[in-house]
Coordinates of C-alpha atoms in Angstrom, one line a residue:
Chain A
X1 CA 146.3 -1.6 30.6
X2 CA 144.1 1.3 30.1
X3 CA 146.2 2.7 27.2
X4 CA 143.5 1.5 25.2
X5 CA 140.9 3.1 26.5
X6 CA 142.1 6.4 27.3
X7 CA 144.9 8.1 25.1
X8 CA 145.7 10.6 27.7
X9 CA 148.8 10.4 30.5
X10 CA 146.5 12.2 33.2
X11 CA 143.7 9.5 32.4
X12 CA 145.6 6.6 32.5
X13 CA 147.2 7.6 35.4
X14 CA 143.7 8.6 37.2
X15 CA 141.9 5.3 36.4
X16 CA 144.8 3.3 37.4
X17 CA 144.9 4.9 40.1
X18 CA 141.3 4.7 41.6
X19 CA 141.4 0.9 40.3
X20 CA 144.2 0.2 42.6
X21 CA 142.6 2.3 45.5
X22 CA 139.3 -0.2 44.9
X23 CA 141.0 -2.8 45.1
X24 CA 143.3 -1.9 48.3
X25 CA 140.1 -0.9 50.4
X26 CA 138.0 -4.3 48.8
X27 CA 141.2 -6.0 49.6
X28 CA 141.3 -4.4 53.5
X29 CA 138.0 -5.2 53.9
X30 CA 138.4 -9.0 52.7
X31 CA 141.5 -9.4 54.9
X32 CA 140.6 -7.7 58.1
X33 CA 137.4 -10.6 58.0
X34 CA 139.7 -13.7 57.1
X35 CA 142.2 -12.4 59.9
X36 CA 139.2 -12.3 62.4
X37 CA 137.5 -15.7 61.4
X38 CA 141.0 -17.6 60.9
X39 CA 142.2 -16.5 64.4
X40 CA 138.8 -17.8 65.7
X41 CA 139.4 -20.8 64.2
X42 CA 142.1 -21.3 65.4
X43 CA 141.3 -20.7 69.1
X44 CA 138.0 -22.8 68.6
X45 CA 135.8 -19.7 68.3
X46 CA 133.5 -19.2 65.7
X47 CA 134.3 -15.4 65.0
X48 CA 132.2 -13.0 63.4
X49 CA 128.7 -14.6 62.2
X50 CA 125.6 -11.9 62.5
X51 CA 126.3 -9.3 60.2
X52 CA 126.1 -11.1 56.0
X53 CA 126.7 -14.7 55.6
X54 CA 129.3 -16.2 57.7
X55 CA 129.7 -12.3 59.0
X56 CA 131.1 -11.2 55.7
X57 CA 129.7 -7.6 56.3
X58 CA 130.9 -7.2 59.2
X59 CA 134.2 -5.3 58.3
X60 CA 132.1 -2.9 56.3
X61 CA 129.9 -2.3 59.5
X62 CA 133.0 -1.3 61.3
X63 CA 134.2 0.8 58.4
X64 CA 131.4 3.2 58.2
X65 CA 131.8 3.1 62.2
X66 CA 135.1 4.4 61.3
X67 CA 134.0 7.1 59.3
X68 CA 131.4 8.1 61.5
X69 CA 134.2 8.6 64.3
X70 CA 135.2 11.9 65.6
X71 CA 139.2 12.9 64.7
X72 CA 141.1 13.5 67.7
X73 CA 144.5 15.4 67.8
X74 CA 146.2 15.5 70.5
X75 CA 147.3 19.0 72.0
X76 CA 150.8 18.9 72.1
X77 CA 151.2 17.2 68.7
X78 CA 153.6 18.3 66.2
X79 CA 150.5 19.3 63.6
X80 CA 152.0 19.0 60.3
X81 CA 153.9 15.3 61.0
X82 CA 151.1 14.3 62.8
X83 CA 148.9 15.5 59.5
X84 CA 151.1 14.1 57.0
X85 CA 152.0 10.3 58.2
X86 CA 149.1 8.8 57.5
X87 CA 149.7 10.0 53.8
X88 CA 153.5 9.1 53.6
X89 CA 152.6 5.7 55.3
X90 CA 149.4 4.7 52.8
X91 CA 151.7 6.8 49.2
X92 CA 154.0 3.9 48.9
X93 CA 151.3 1.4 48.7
X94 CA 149.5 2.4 45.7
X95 CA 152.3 2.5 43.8
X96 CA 153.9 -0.6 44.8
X97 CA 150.6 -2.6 44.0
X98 CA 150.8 -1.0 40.4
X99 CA 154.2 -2.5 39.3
X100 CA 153.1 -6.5 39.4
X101 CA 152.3 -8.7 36.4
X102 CA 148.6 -10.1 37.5
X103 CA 148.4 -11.9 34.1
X104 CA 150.4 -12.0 30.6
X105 CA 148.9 -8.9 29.6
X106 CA 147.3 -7.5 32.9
X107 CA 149.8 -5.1 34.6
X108 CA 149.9 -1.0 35.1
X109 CA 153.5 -0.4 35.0
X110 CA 156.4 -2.6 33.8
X111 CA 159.7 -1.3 34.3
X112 CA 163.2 -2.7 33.5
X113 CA 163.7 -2.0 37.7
X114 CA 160.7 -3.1 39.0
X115 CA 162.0 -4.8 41.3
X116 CA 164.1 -2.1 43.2
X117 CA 161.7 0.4 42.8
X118 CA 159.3 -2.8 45.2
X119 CA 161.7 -2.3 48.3
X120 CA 162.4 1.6 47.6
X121 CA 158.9 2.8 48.0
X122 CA 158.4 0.2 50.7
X123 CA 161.0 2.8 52.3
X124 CA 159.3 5.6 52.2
X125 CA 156.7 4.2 54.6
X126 CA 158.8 3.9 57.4
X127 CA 159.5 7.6 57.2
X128 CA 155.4 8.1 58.1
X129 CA 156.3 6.0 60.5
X130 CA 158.4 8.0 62.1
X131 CA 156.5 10.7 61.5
X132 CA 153.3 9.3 63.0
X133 CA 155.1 8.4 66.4
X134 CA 156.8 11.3 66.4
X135 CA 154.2 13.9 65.6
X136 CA 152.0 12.2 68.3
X137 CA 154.2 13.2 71.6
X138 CA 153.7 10.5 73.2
X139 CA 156.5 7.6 74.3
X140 CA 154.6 4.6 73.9
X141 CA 154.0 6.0 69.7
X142 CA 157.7 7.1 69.9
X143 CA 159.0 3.4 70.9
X144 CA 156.7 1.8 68.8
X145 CA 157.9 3.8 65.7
X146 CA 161.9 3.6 67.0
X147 CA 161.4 -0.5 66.8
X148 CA 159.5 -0.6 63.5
X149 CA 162.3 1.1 62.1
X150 CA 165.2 0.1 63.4
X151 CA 163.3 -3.6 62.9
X152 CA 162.8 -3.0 59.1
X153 CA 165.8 -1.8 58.4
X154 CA 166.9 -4.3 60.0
X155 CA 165.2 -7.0 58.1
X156 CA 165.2 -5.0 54.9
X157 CA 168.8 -6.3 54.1
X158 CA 167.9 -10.3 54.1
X159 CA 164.9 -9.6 52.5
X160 CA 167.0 -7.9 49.2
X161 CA 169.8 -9.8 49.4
X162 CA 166.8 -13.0 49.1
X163 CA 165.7 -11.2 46.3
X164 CA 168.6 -10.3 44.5
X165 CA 169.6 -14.2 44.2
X166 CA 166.6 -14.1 42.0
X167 CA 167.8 -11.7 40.0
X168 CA 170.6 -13.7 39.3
X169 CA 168.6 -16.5 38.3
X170 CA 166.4 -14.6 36.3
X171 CA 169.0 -12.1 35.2
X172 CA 166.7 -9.4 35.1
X173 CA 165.1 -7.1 37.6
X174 CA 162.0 -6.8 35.4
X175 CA 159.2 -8.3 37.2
X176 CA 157.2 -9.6 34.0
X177 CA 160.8 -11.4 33.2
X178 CA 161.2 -13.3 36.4
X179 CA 157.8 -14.5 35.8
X180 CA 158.2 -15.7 32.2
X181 CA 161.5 -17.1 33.2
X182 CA 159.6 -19.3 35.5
X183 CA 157.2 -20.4 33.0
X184 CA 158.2 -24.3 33.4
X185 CA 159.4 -24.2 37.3
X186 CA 159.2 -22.0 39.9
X187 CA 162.0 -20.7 41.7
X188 CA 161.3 -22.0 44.7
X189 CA 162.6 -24.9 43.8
X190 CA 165.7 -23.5 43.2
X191 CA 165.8 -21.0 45.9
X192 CA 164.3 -23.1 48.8
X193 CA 166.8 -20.9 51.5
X194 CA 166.0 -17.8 49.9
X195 CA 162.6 -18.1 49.9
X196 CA 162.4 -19.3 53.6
X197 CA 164.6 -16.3 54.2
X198 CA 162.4 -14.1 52.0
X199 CA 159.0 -15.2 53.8
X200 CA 160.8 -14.3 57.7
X201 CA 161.9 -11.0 56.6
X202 CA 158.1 -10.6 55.1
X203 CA 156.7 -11.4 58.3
X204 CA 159.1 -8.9 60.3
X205 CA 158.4 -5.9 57.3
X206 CA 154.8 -5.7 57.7
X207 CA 155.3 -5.7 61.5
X208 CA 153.3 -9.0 62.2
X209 CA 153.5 -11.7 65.1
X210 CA 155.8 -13.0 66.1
X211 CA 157.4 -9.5 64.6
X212 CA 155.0 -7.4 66.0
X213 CA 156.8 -5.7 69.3
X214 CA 156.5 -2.0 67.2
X215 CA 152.7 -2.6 68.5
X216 CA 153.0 -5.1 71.2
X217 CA 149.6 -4.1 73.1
X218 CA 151.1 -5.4 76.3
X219 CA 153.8 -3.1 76.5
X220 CA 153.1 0.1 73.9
X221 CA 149.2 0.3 73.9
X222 CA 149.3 0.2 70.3
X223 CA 152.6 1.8 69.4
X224 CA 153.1 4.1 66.3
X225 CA 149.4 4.7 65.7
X226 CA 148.1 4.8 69.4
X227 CA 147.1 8.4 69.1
X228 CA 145.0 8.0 65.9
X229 CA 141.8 7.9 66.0
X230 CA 138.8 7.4 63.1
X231 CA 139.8 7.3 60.1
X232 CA 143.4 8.4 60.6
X233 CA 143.2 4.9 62.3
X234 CA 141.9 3.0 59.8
X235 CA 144.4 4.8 57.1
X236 CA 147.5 3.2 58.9
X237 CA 145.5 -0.4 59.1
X238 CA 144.7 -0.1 55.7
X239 CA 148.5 0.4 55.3
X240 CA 149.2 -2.6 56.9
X241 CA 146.7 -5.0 55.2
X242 CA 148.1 -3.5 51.8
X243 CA 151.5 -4.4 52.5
X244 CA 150.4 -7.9 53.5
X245 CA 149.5 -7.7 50.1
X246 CA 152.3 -6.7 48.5
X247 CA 155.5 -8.4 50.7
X248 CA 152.9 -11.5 48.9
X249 CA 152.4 -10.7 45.6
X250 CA 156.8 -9.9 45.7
X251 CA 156.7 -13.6 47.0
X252 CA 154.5 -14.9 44.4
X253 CA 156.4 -13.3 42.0
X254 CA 159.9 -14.2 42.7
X255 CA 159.5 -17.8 44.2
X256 CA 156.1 -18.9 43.3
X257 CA 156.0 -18.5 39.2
X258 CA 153.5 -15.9 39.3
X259 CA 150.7 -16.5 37.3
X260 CA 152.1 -19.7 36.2
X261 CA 149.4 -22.8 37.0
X262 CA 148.0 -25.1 34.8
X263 CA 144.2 -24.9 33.7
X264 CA 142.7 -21.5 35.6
X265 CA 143.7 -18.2 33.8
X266 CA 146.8 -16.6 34.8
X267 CA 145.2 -14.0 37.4
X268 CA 143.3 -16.4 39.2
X269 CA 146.6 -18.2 40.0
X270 CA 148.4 -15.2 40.8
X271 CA 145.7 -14.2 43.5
X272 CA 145.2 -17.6 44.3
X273 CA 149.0 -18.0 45.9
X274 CA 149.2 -14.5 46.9
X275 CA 146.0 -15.3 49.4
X276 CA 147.3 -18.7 50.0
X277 CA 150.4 -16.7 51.3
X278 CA 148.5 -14.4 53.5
X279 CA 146.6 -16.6 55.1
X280 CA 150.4 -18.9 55.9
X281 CA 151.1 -15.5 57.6
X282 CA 147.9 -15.2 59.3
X283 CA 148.5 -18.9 60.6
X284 CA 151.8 -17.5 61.8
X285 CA 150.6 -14.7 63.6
X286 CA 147.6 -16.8 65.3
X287 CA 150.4 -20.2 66.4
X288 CA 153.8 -18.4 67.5
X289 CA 154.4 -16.2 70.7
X290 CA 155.9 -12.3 70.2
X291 CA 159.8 -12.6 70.0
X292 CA 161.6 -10.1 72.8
X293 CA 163.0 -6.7 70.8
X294 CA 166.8 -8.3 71.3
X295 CA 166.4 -11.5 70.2
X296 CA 164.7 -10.1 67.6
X297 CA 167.5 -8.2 66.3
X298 CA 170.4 -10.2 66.6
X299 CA 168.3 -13.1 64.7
X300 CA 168.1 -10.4 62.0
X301 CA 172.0 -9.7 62.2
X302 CA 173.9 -12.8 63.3
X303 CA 171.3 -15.7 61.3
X304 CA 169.8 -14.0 58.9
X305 CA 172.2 -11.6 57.0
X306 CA 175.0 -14.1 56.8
X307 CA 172.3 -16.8 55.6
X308 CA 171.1 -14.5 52.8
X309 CA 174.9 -13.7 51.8
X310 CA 175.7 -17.2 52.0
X311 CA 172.7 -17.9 49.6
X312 CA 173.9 -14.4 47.3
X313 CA 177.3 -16.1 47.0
X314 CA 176.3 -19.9 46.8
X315 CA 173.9 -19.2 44.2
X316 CA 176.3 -16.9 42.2
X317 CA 179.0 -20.1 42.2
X318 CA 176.7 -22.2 41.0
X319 CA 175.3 -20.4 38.6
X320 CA 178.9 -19.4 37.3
X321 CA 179.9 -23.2 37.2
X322 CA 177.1 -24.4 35.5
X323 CA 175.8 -22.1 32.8
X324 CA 177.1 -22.1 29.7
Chain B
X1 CA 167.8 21.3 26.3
X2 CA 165.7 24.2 25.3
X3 CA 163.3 25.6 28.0
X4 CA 160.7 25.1 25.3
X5 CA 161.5 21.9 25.7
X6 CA 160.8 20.8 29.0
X7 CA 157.5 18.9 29.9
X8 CA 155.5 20.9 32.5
X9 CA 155.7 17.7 35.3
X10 CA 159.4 18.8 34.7
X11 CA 158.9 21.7 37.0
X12 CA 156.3 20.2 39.5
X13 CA 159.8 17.6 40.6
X14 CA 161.9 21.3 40.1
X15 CA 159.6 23.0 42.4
X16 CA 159.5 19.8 45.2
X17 CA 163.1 19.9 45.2
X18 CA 163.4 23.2 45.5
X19 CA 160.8 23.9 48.1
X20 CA 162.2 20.9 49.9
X21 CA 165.5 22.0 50.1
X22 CA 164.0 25.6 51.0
X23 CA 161.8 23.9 53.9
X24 CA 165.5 22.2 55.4
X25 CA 167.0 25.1 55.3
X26 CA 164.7 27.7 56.5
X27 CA 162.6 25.5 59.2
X28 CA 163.4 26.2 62.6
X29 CA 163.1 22.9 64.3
X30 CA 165.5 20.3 63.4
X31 CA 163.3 17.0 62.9
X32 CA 160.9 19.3 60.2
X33 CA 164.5 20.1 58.4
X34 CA 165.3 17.0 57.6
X35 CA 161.9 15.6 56.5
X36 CA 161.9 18.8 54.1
X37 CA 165.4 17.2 53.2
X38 CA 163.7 14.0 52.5
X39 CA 160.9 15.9 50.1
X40 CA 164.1 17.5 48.2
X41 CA 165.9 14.2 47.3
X42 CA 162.0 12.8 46.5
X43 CA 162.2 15.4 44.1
X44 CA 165.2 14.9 42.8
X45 CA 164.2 11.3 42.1
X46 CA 161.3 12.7 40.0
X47 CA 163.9 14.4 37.8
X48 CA 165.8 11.3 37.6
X49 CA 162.8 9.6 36.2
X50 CA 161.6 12.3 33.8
X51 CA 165.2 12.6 31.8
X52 CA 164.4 8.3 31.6
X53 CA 166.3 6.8 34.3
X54 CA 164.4 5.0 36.0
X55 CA 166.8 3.1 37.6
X56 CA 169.0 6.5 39.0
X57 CA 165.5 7.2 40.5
X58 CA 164.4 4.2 42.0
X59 CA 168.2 4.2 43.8
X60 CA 168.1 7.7 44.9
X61 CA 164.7 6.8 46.5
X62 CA 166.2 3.6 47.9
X63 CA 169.2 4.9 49.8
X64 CA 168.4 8.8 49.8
X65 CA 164.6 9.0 50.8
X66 CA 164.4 5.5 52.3
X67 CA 167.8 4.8 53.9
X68 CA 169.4 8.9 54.7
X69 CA 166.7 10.6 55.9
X70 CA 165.4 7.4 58.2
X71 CA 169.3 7.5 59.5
X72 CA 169.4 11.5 59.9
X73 CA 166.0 11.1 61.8
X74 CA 167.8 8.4 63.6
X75 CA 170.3 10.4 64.5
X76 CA 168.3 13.5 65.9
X77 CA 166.7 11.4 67.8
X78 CA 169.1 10.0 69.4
X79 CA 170.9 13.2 70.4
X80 CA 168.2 13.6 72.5
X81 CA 169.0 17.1 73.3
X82 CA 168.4 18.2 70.2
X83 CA 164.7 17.0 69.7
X84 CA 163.0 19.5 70.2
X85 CA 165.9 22.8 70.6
X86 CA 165.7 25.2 67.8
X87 CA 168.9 26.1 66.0
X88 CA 170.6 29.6 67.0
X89 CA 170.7 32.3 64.4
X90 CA 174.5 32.8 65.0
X91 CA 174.9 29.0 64.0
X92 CA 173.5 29.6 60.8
X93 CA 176.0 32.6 59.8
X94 CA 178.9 30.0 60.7
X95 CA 177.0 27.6 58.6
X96 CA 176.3 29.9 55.5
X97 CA 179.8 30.6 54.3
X98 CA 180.8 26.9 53.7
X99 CA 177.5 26.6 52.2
X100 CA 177.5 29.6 49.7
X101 CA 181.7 28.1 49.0
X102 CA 180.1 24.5 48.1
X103 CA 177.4 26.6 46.0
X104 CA 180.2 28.9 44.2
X105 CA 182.0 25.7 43.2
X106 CA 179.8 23.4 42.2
X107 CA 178.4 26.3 39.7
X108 CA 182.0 27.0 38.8
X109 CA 181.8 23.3 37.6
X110 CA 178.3 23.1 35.9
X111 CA 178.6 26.0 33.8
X112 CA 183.3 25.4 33.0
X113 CA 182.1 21.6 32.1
X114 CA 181.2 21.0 28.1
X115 CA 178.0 18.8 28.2
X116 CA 177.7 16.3 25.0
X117 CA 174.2 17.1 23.2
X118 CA 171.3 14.5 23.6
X119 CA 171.7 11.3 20.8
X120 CA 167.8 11.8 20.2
X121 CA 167.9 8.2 21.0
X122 CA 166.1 6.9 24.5
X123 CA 168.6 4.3 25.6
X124 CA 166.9 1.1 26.7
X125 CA 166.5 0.9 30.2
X126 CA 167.9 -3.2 30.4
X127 CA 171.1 -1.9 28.7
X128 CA 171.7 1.0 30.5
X129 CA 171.8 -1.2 33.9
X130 CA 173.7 -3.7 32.1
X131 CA 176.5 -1.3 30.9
X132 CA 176.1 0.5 34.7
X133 CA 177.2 -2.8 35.9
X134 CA 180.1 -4.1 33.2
X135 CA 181.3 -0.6 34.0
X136 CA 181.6 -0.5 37.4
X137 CA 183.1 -3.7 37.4
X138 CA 186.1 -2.7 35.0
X139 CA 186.4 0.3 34.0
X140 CA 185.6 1.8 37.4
X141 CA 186.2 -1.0 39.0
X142 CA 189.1 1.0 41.7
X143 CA 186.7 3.8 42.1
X144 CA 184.2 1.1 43.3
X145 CA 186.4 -0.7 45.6
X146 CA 187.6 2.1 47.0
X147 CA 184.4 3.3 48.2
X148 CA 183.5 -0.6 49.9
X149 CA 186.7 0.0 51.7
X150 CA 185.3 3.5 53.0
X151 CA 182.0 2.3 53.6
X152 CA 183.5 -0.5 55.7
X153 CA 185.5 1.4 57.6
X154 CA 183.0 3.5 58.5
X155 CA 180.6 1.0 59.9
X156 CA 183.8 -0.1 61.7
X157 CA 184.0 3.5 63.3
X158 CA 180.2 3.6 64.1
X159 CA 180.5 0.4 66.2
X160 CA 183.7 1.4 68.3
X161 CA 181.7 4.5 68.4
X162 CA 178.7 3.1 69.8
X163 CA 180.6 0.1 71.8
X164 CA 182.9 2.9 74.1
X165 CA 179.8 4.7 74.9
X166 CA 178.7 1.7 76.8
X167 CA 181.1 0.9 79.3

């Protein structure tokens, strides 16, 4: 998108990239505020109010707070994984944001394998996990971080085999295809399964109630990132609100048409449903209790893998049968 | 390709790889090796995507970076005796010579094998996967079986592996 603008590579890359970073933190900011005046609402509260209209400001308050913090390491930490997982975890999450279609002509990268390259750097930030509750020495961070992965591998597997059906639909792994080919309806209504299975394993991938047991306060303080303090701390939330982000824009863009809608200009639709989606998740997190670690896991392995393959296959059949 | 060639963000992915794989091999605690392993095959994903596939790279990083390296730390972890032990010295001797073998071959391979000179043309990316697929569907279509089978028998072998350690 900046081609135009700037004929150099170096450029291109450096605008897009401080774009994206605005948007992540404006995006944090926005999110962290809807999170804490939904969940009032929901418990009958009113939530923030004091700081900006309707407390709008206050998430920026509490950002410079967390600038102003001191950075505490602990002694027996393993210094360069410590150092270093706050980078791995947050890495991923710029370039994931850069590969969607926003509008017709409004995207930073389109590749032919957009789509894999979605879930693989979404990979790379459990290693900063591990790293994180690692590096801290500390069991509660280690548990936490053991869980998280084991739970996104784990839920990894339903969530690509969801979007792979897609791909068959589409038949292409280009994300700017699967959202033309949708220009008329969107593939939810083909893929109603899928995209129920798609949404769960969304839910469990950015470690969210009732997924949440890698940072279930009652039992792990605060998990992974329980020894991070400042802005280290606010690093790994930012992390989190970003891939709110992204598991939705994924979701918009394989099951809801993407900027598809009729009347309002194609971004506003696209950020439209990708909010819509956030606050569904929100709702989730605010109406259902935390699942135990087990049950977790065997509703990953014993419902939800065989669902999604069941859905691979079903739609392949069809698809066989009745095209052409 | 001439070294003239090469694009300098060539040698930055070179250089990760390199220093990653230096980092697994020369780091003395065990957990440290295998994240340098991680930067290595990150690397190697770069390289993938500068000589235009982007798909080769977005795989490696899938399953190497993502899926390998999260199991290896896996692993470690959960030979707990090894967390935190450093590797002895006389270890590494043992290791070395199959290492430096592995090294002499592959070499011996690289440099016997005839290599057919670029087209000039940049393959489109949506028909290289296409052809990736027809191909290993037919043509390789044994070779690809034959690896599910090994794959399944292997997660067949981890859980009567991890089922007799529990009684």
């Amino acid at each position: 998108m900046f081609n135009q603008l700037f004929g150099n590579i170096w450029l291109v890359t450096l605008a897009s990239g401080a774009v994206i970073m605005g948007f992540l933190t404006v995006n944090a900011l926005f999110l962290v505020w809807l999170e804490r005046k939904l969940s009032a609402r929901f418990q009958r509260r009113l939530g923030p109010t004091e700081v900006g209209f309707a407390g709008t400001l206050q998430t920026l308050a509490d950002a410079v707070k967390l600038l102003g913090k001191q950075l505490i390491t602990p002694r027996n930490a393993d210094k360069p994984l410590y150092h270093l997982a706050p980078v791995i975890v947050f890495m991923p999450v710029v370039v994931g944001v850069s590969l969607f279609p926003i509008d017709r002509q409004l995207m930073f990268v389109d590749l032919n394998v957009g789509l894999v390259l979605v879930f693989a750097f979404a990979g790379i930030g459990f290693i900063g996990i591990f790293m994180a509750g690692w590096g801290s020495n500390n069991k509660y961070a280690l548990l936490g971080a053991m869980r998280a992965v084991a739970q996104n591998i784990a839920y990894e597997i339903p969530l690509i085999l969801s979007a792979l059906s897609v791909t068959l639909l589409a038949r292409s792994m280009k994300l700017s295809a699967i959202v033309e080919a949708q220009s008329t309806l969107p593939y939810l209504l083909f893929q109603p399964l899928g995209a129920a299975i798609y949404l769960i394993g969304a839910v469990a991938e950015t470690n969210r109630a009732p997924f949440d047991i890698p940072e279930a306060e009652s039992e792990l303080v605060a998990g992974f990132h329980s020894e991070y303090s400042g802005m280290r701390f606010a690093v790994f939330f930012l992390a989190e609100y970003s891939n709110m982000a992204i598991v939705s824009m994924v979701a918009t863009t394989l099951f809801l048409g993407g900027y598809h809608g009729p009347w309002l200009p194609g971004y506003v639709w696209f950020f439209i449903k990708v909010y819509g989606l956030i606050s569904l998740m929100m709702w989730f997190r605010w109406t259902f209790p935390r699942l135990r670690f087990d049950q977790l896991m065997s509703f990953a392995w014993t419902v939800l893998v065989p669902l999604s393959l069941a859905n691979l296959m079903g739609t392949a059949v069809v698809l066989k049968v009745f095209r052409r | 390709m001439n070294p003239a060639e090469v694009h300098p963000t060539a040698f930055i992915f070179v250089g990760l790889t390199i220093g990653g794989a230096l980092l697994s091999v020369l780091l003395r605690n065990i957990l440290h090796a295998v994240f340098g392993l991680g930067i290595a095959l990150a690397g190697i994903a770069g390289l993938f995507l500068y000589l235009d596939s982007a798909f080769l790279a977005a795989m490696q990083v899938l399953i190497y970076v993502g899926g390998i390296s999260v199991a290896m730390v896996f692993a470690v972890m959960m030979a707990h005796t090894l967390g935190r032990r450093e590797l002895l010295v006389g270890r590494r001797l043992l290791a070395a010579i199959p290492a430096l073998g592995l090294t002499f071959t592959l070499a011996l391979v690289v440099l016997s094998s005839r290599f057919v000179g670029s087209t000039g043309v940049r393959p489109d990316e949506a028909t290289v996967l296409r052809s990736i697929g027809k191909q290993l569907l037919t043509e390789f279509n044994v070779a690809f079986e034959a690896l599910s089978v090994v794959l399944l028998l292997a997660i067949i072998g981890a859980i009567v592996v991890a089922k007799e350690r529990k009684h």
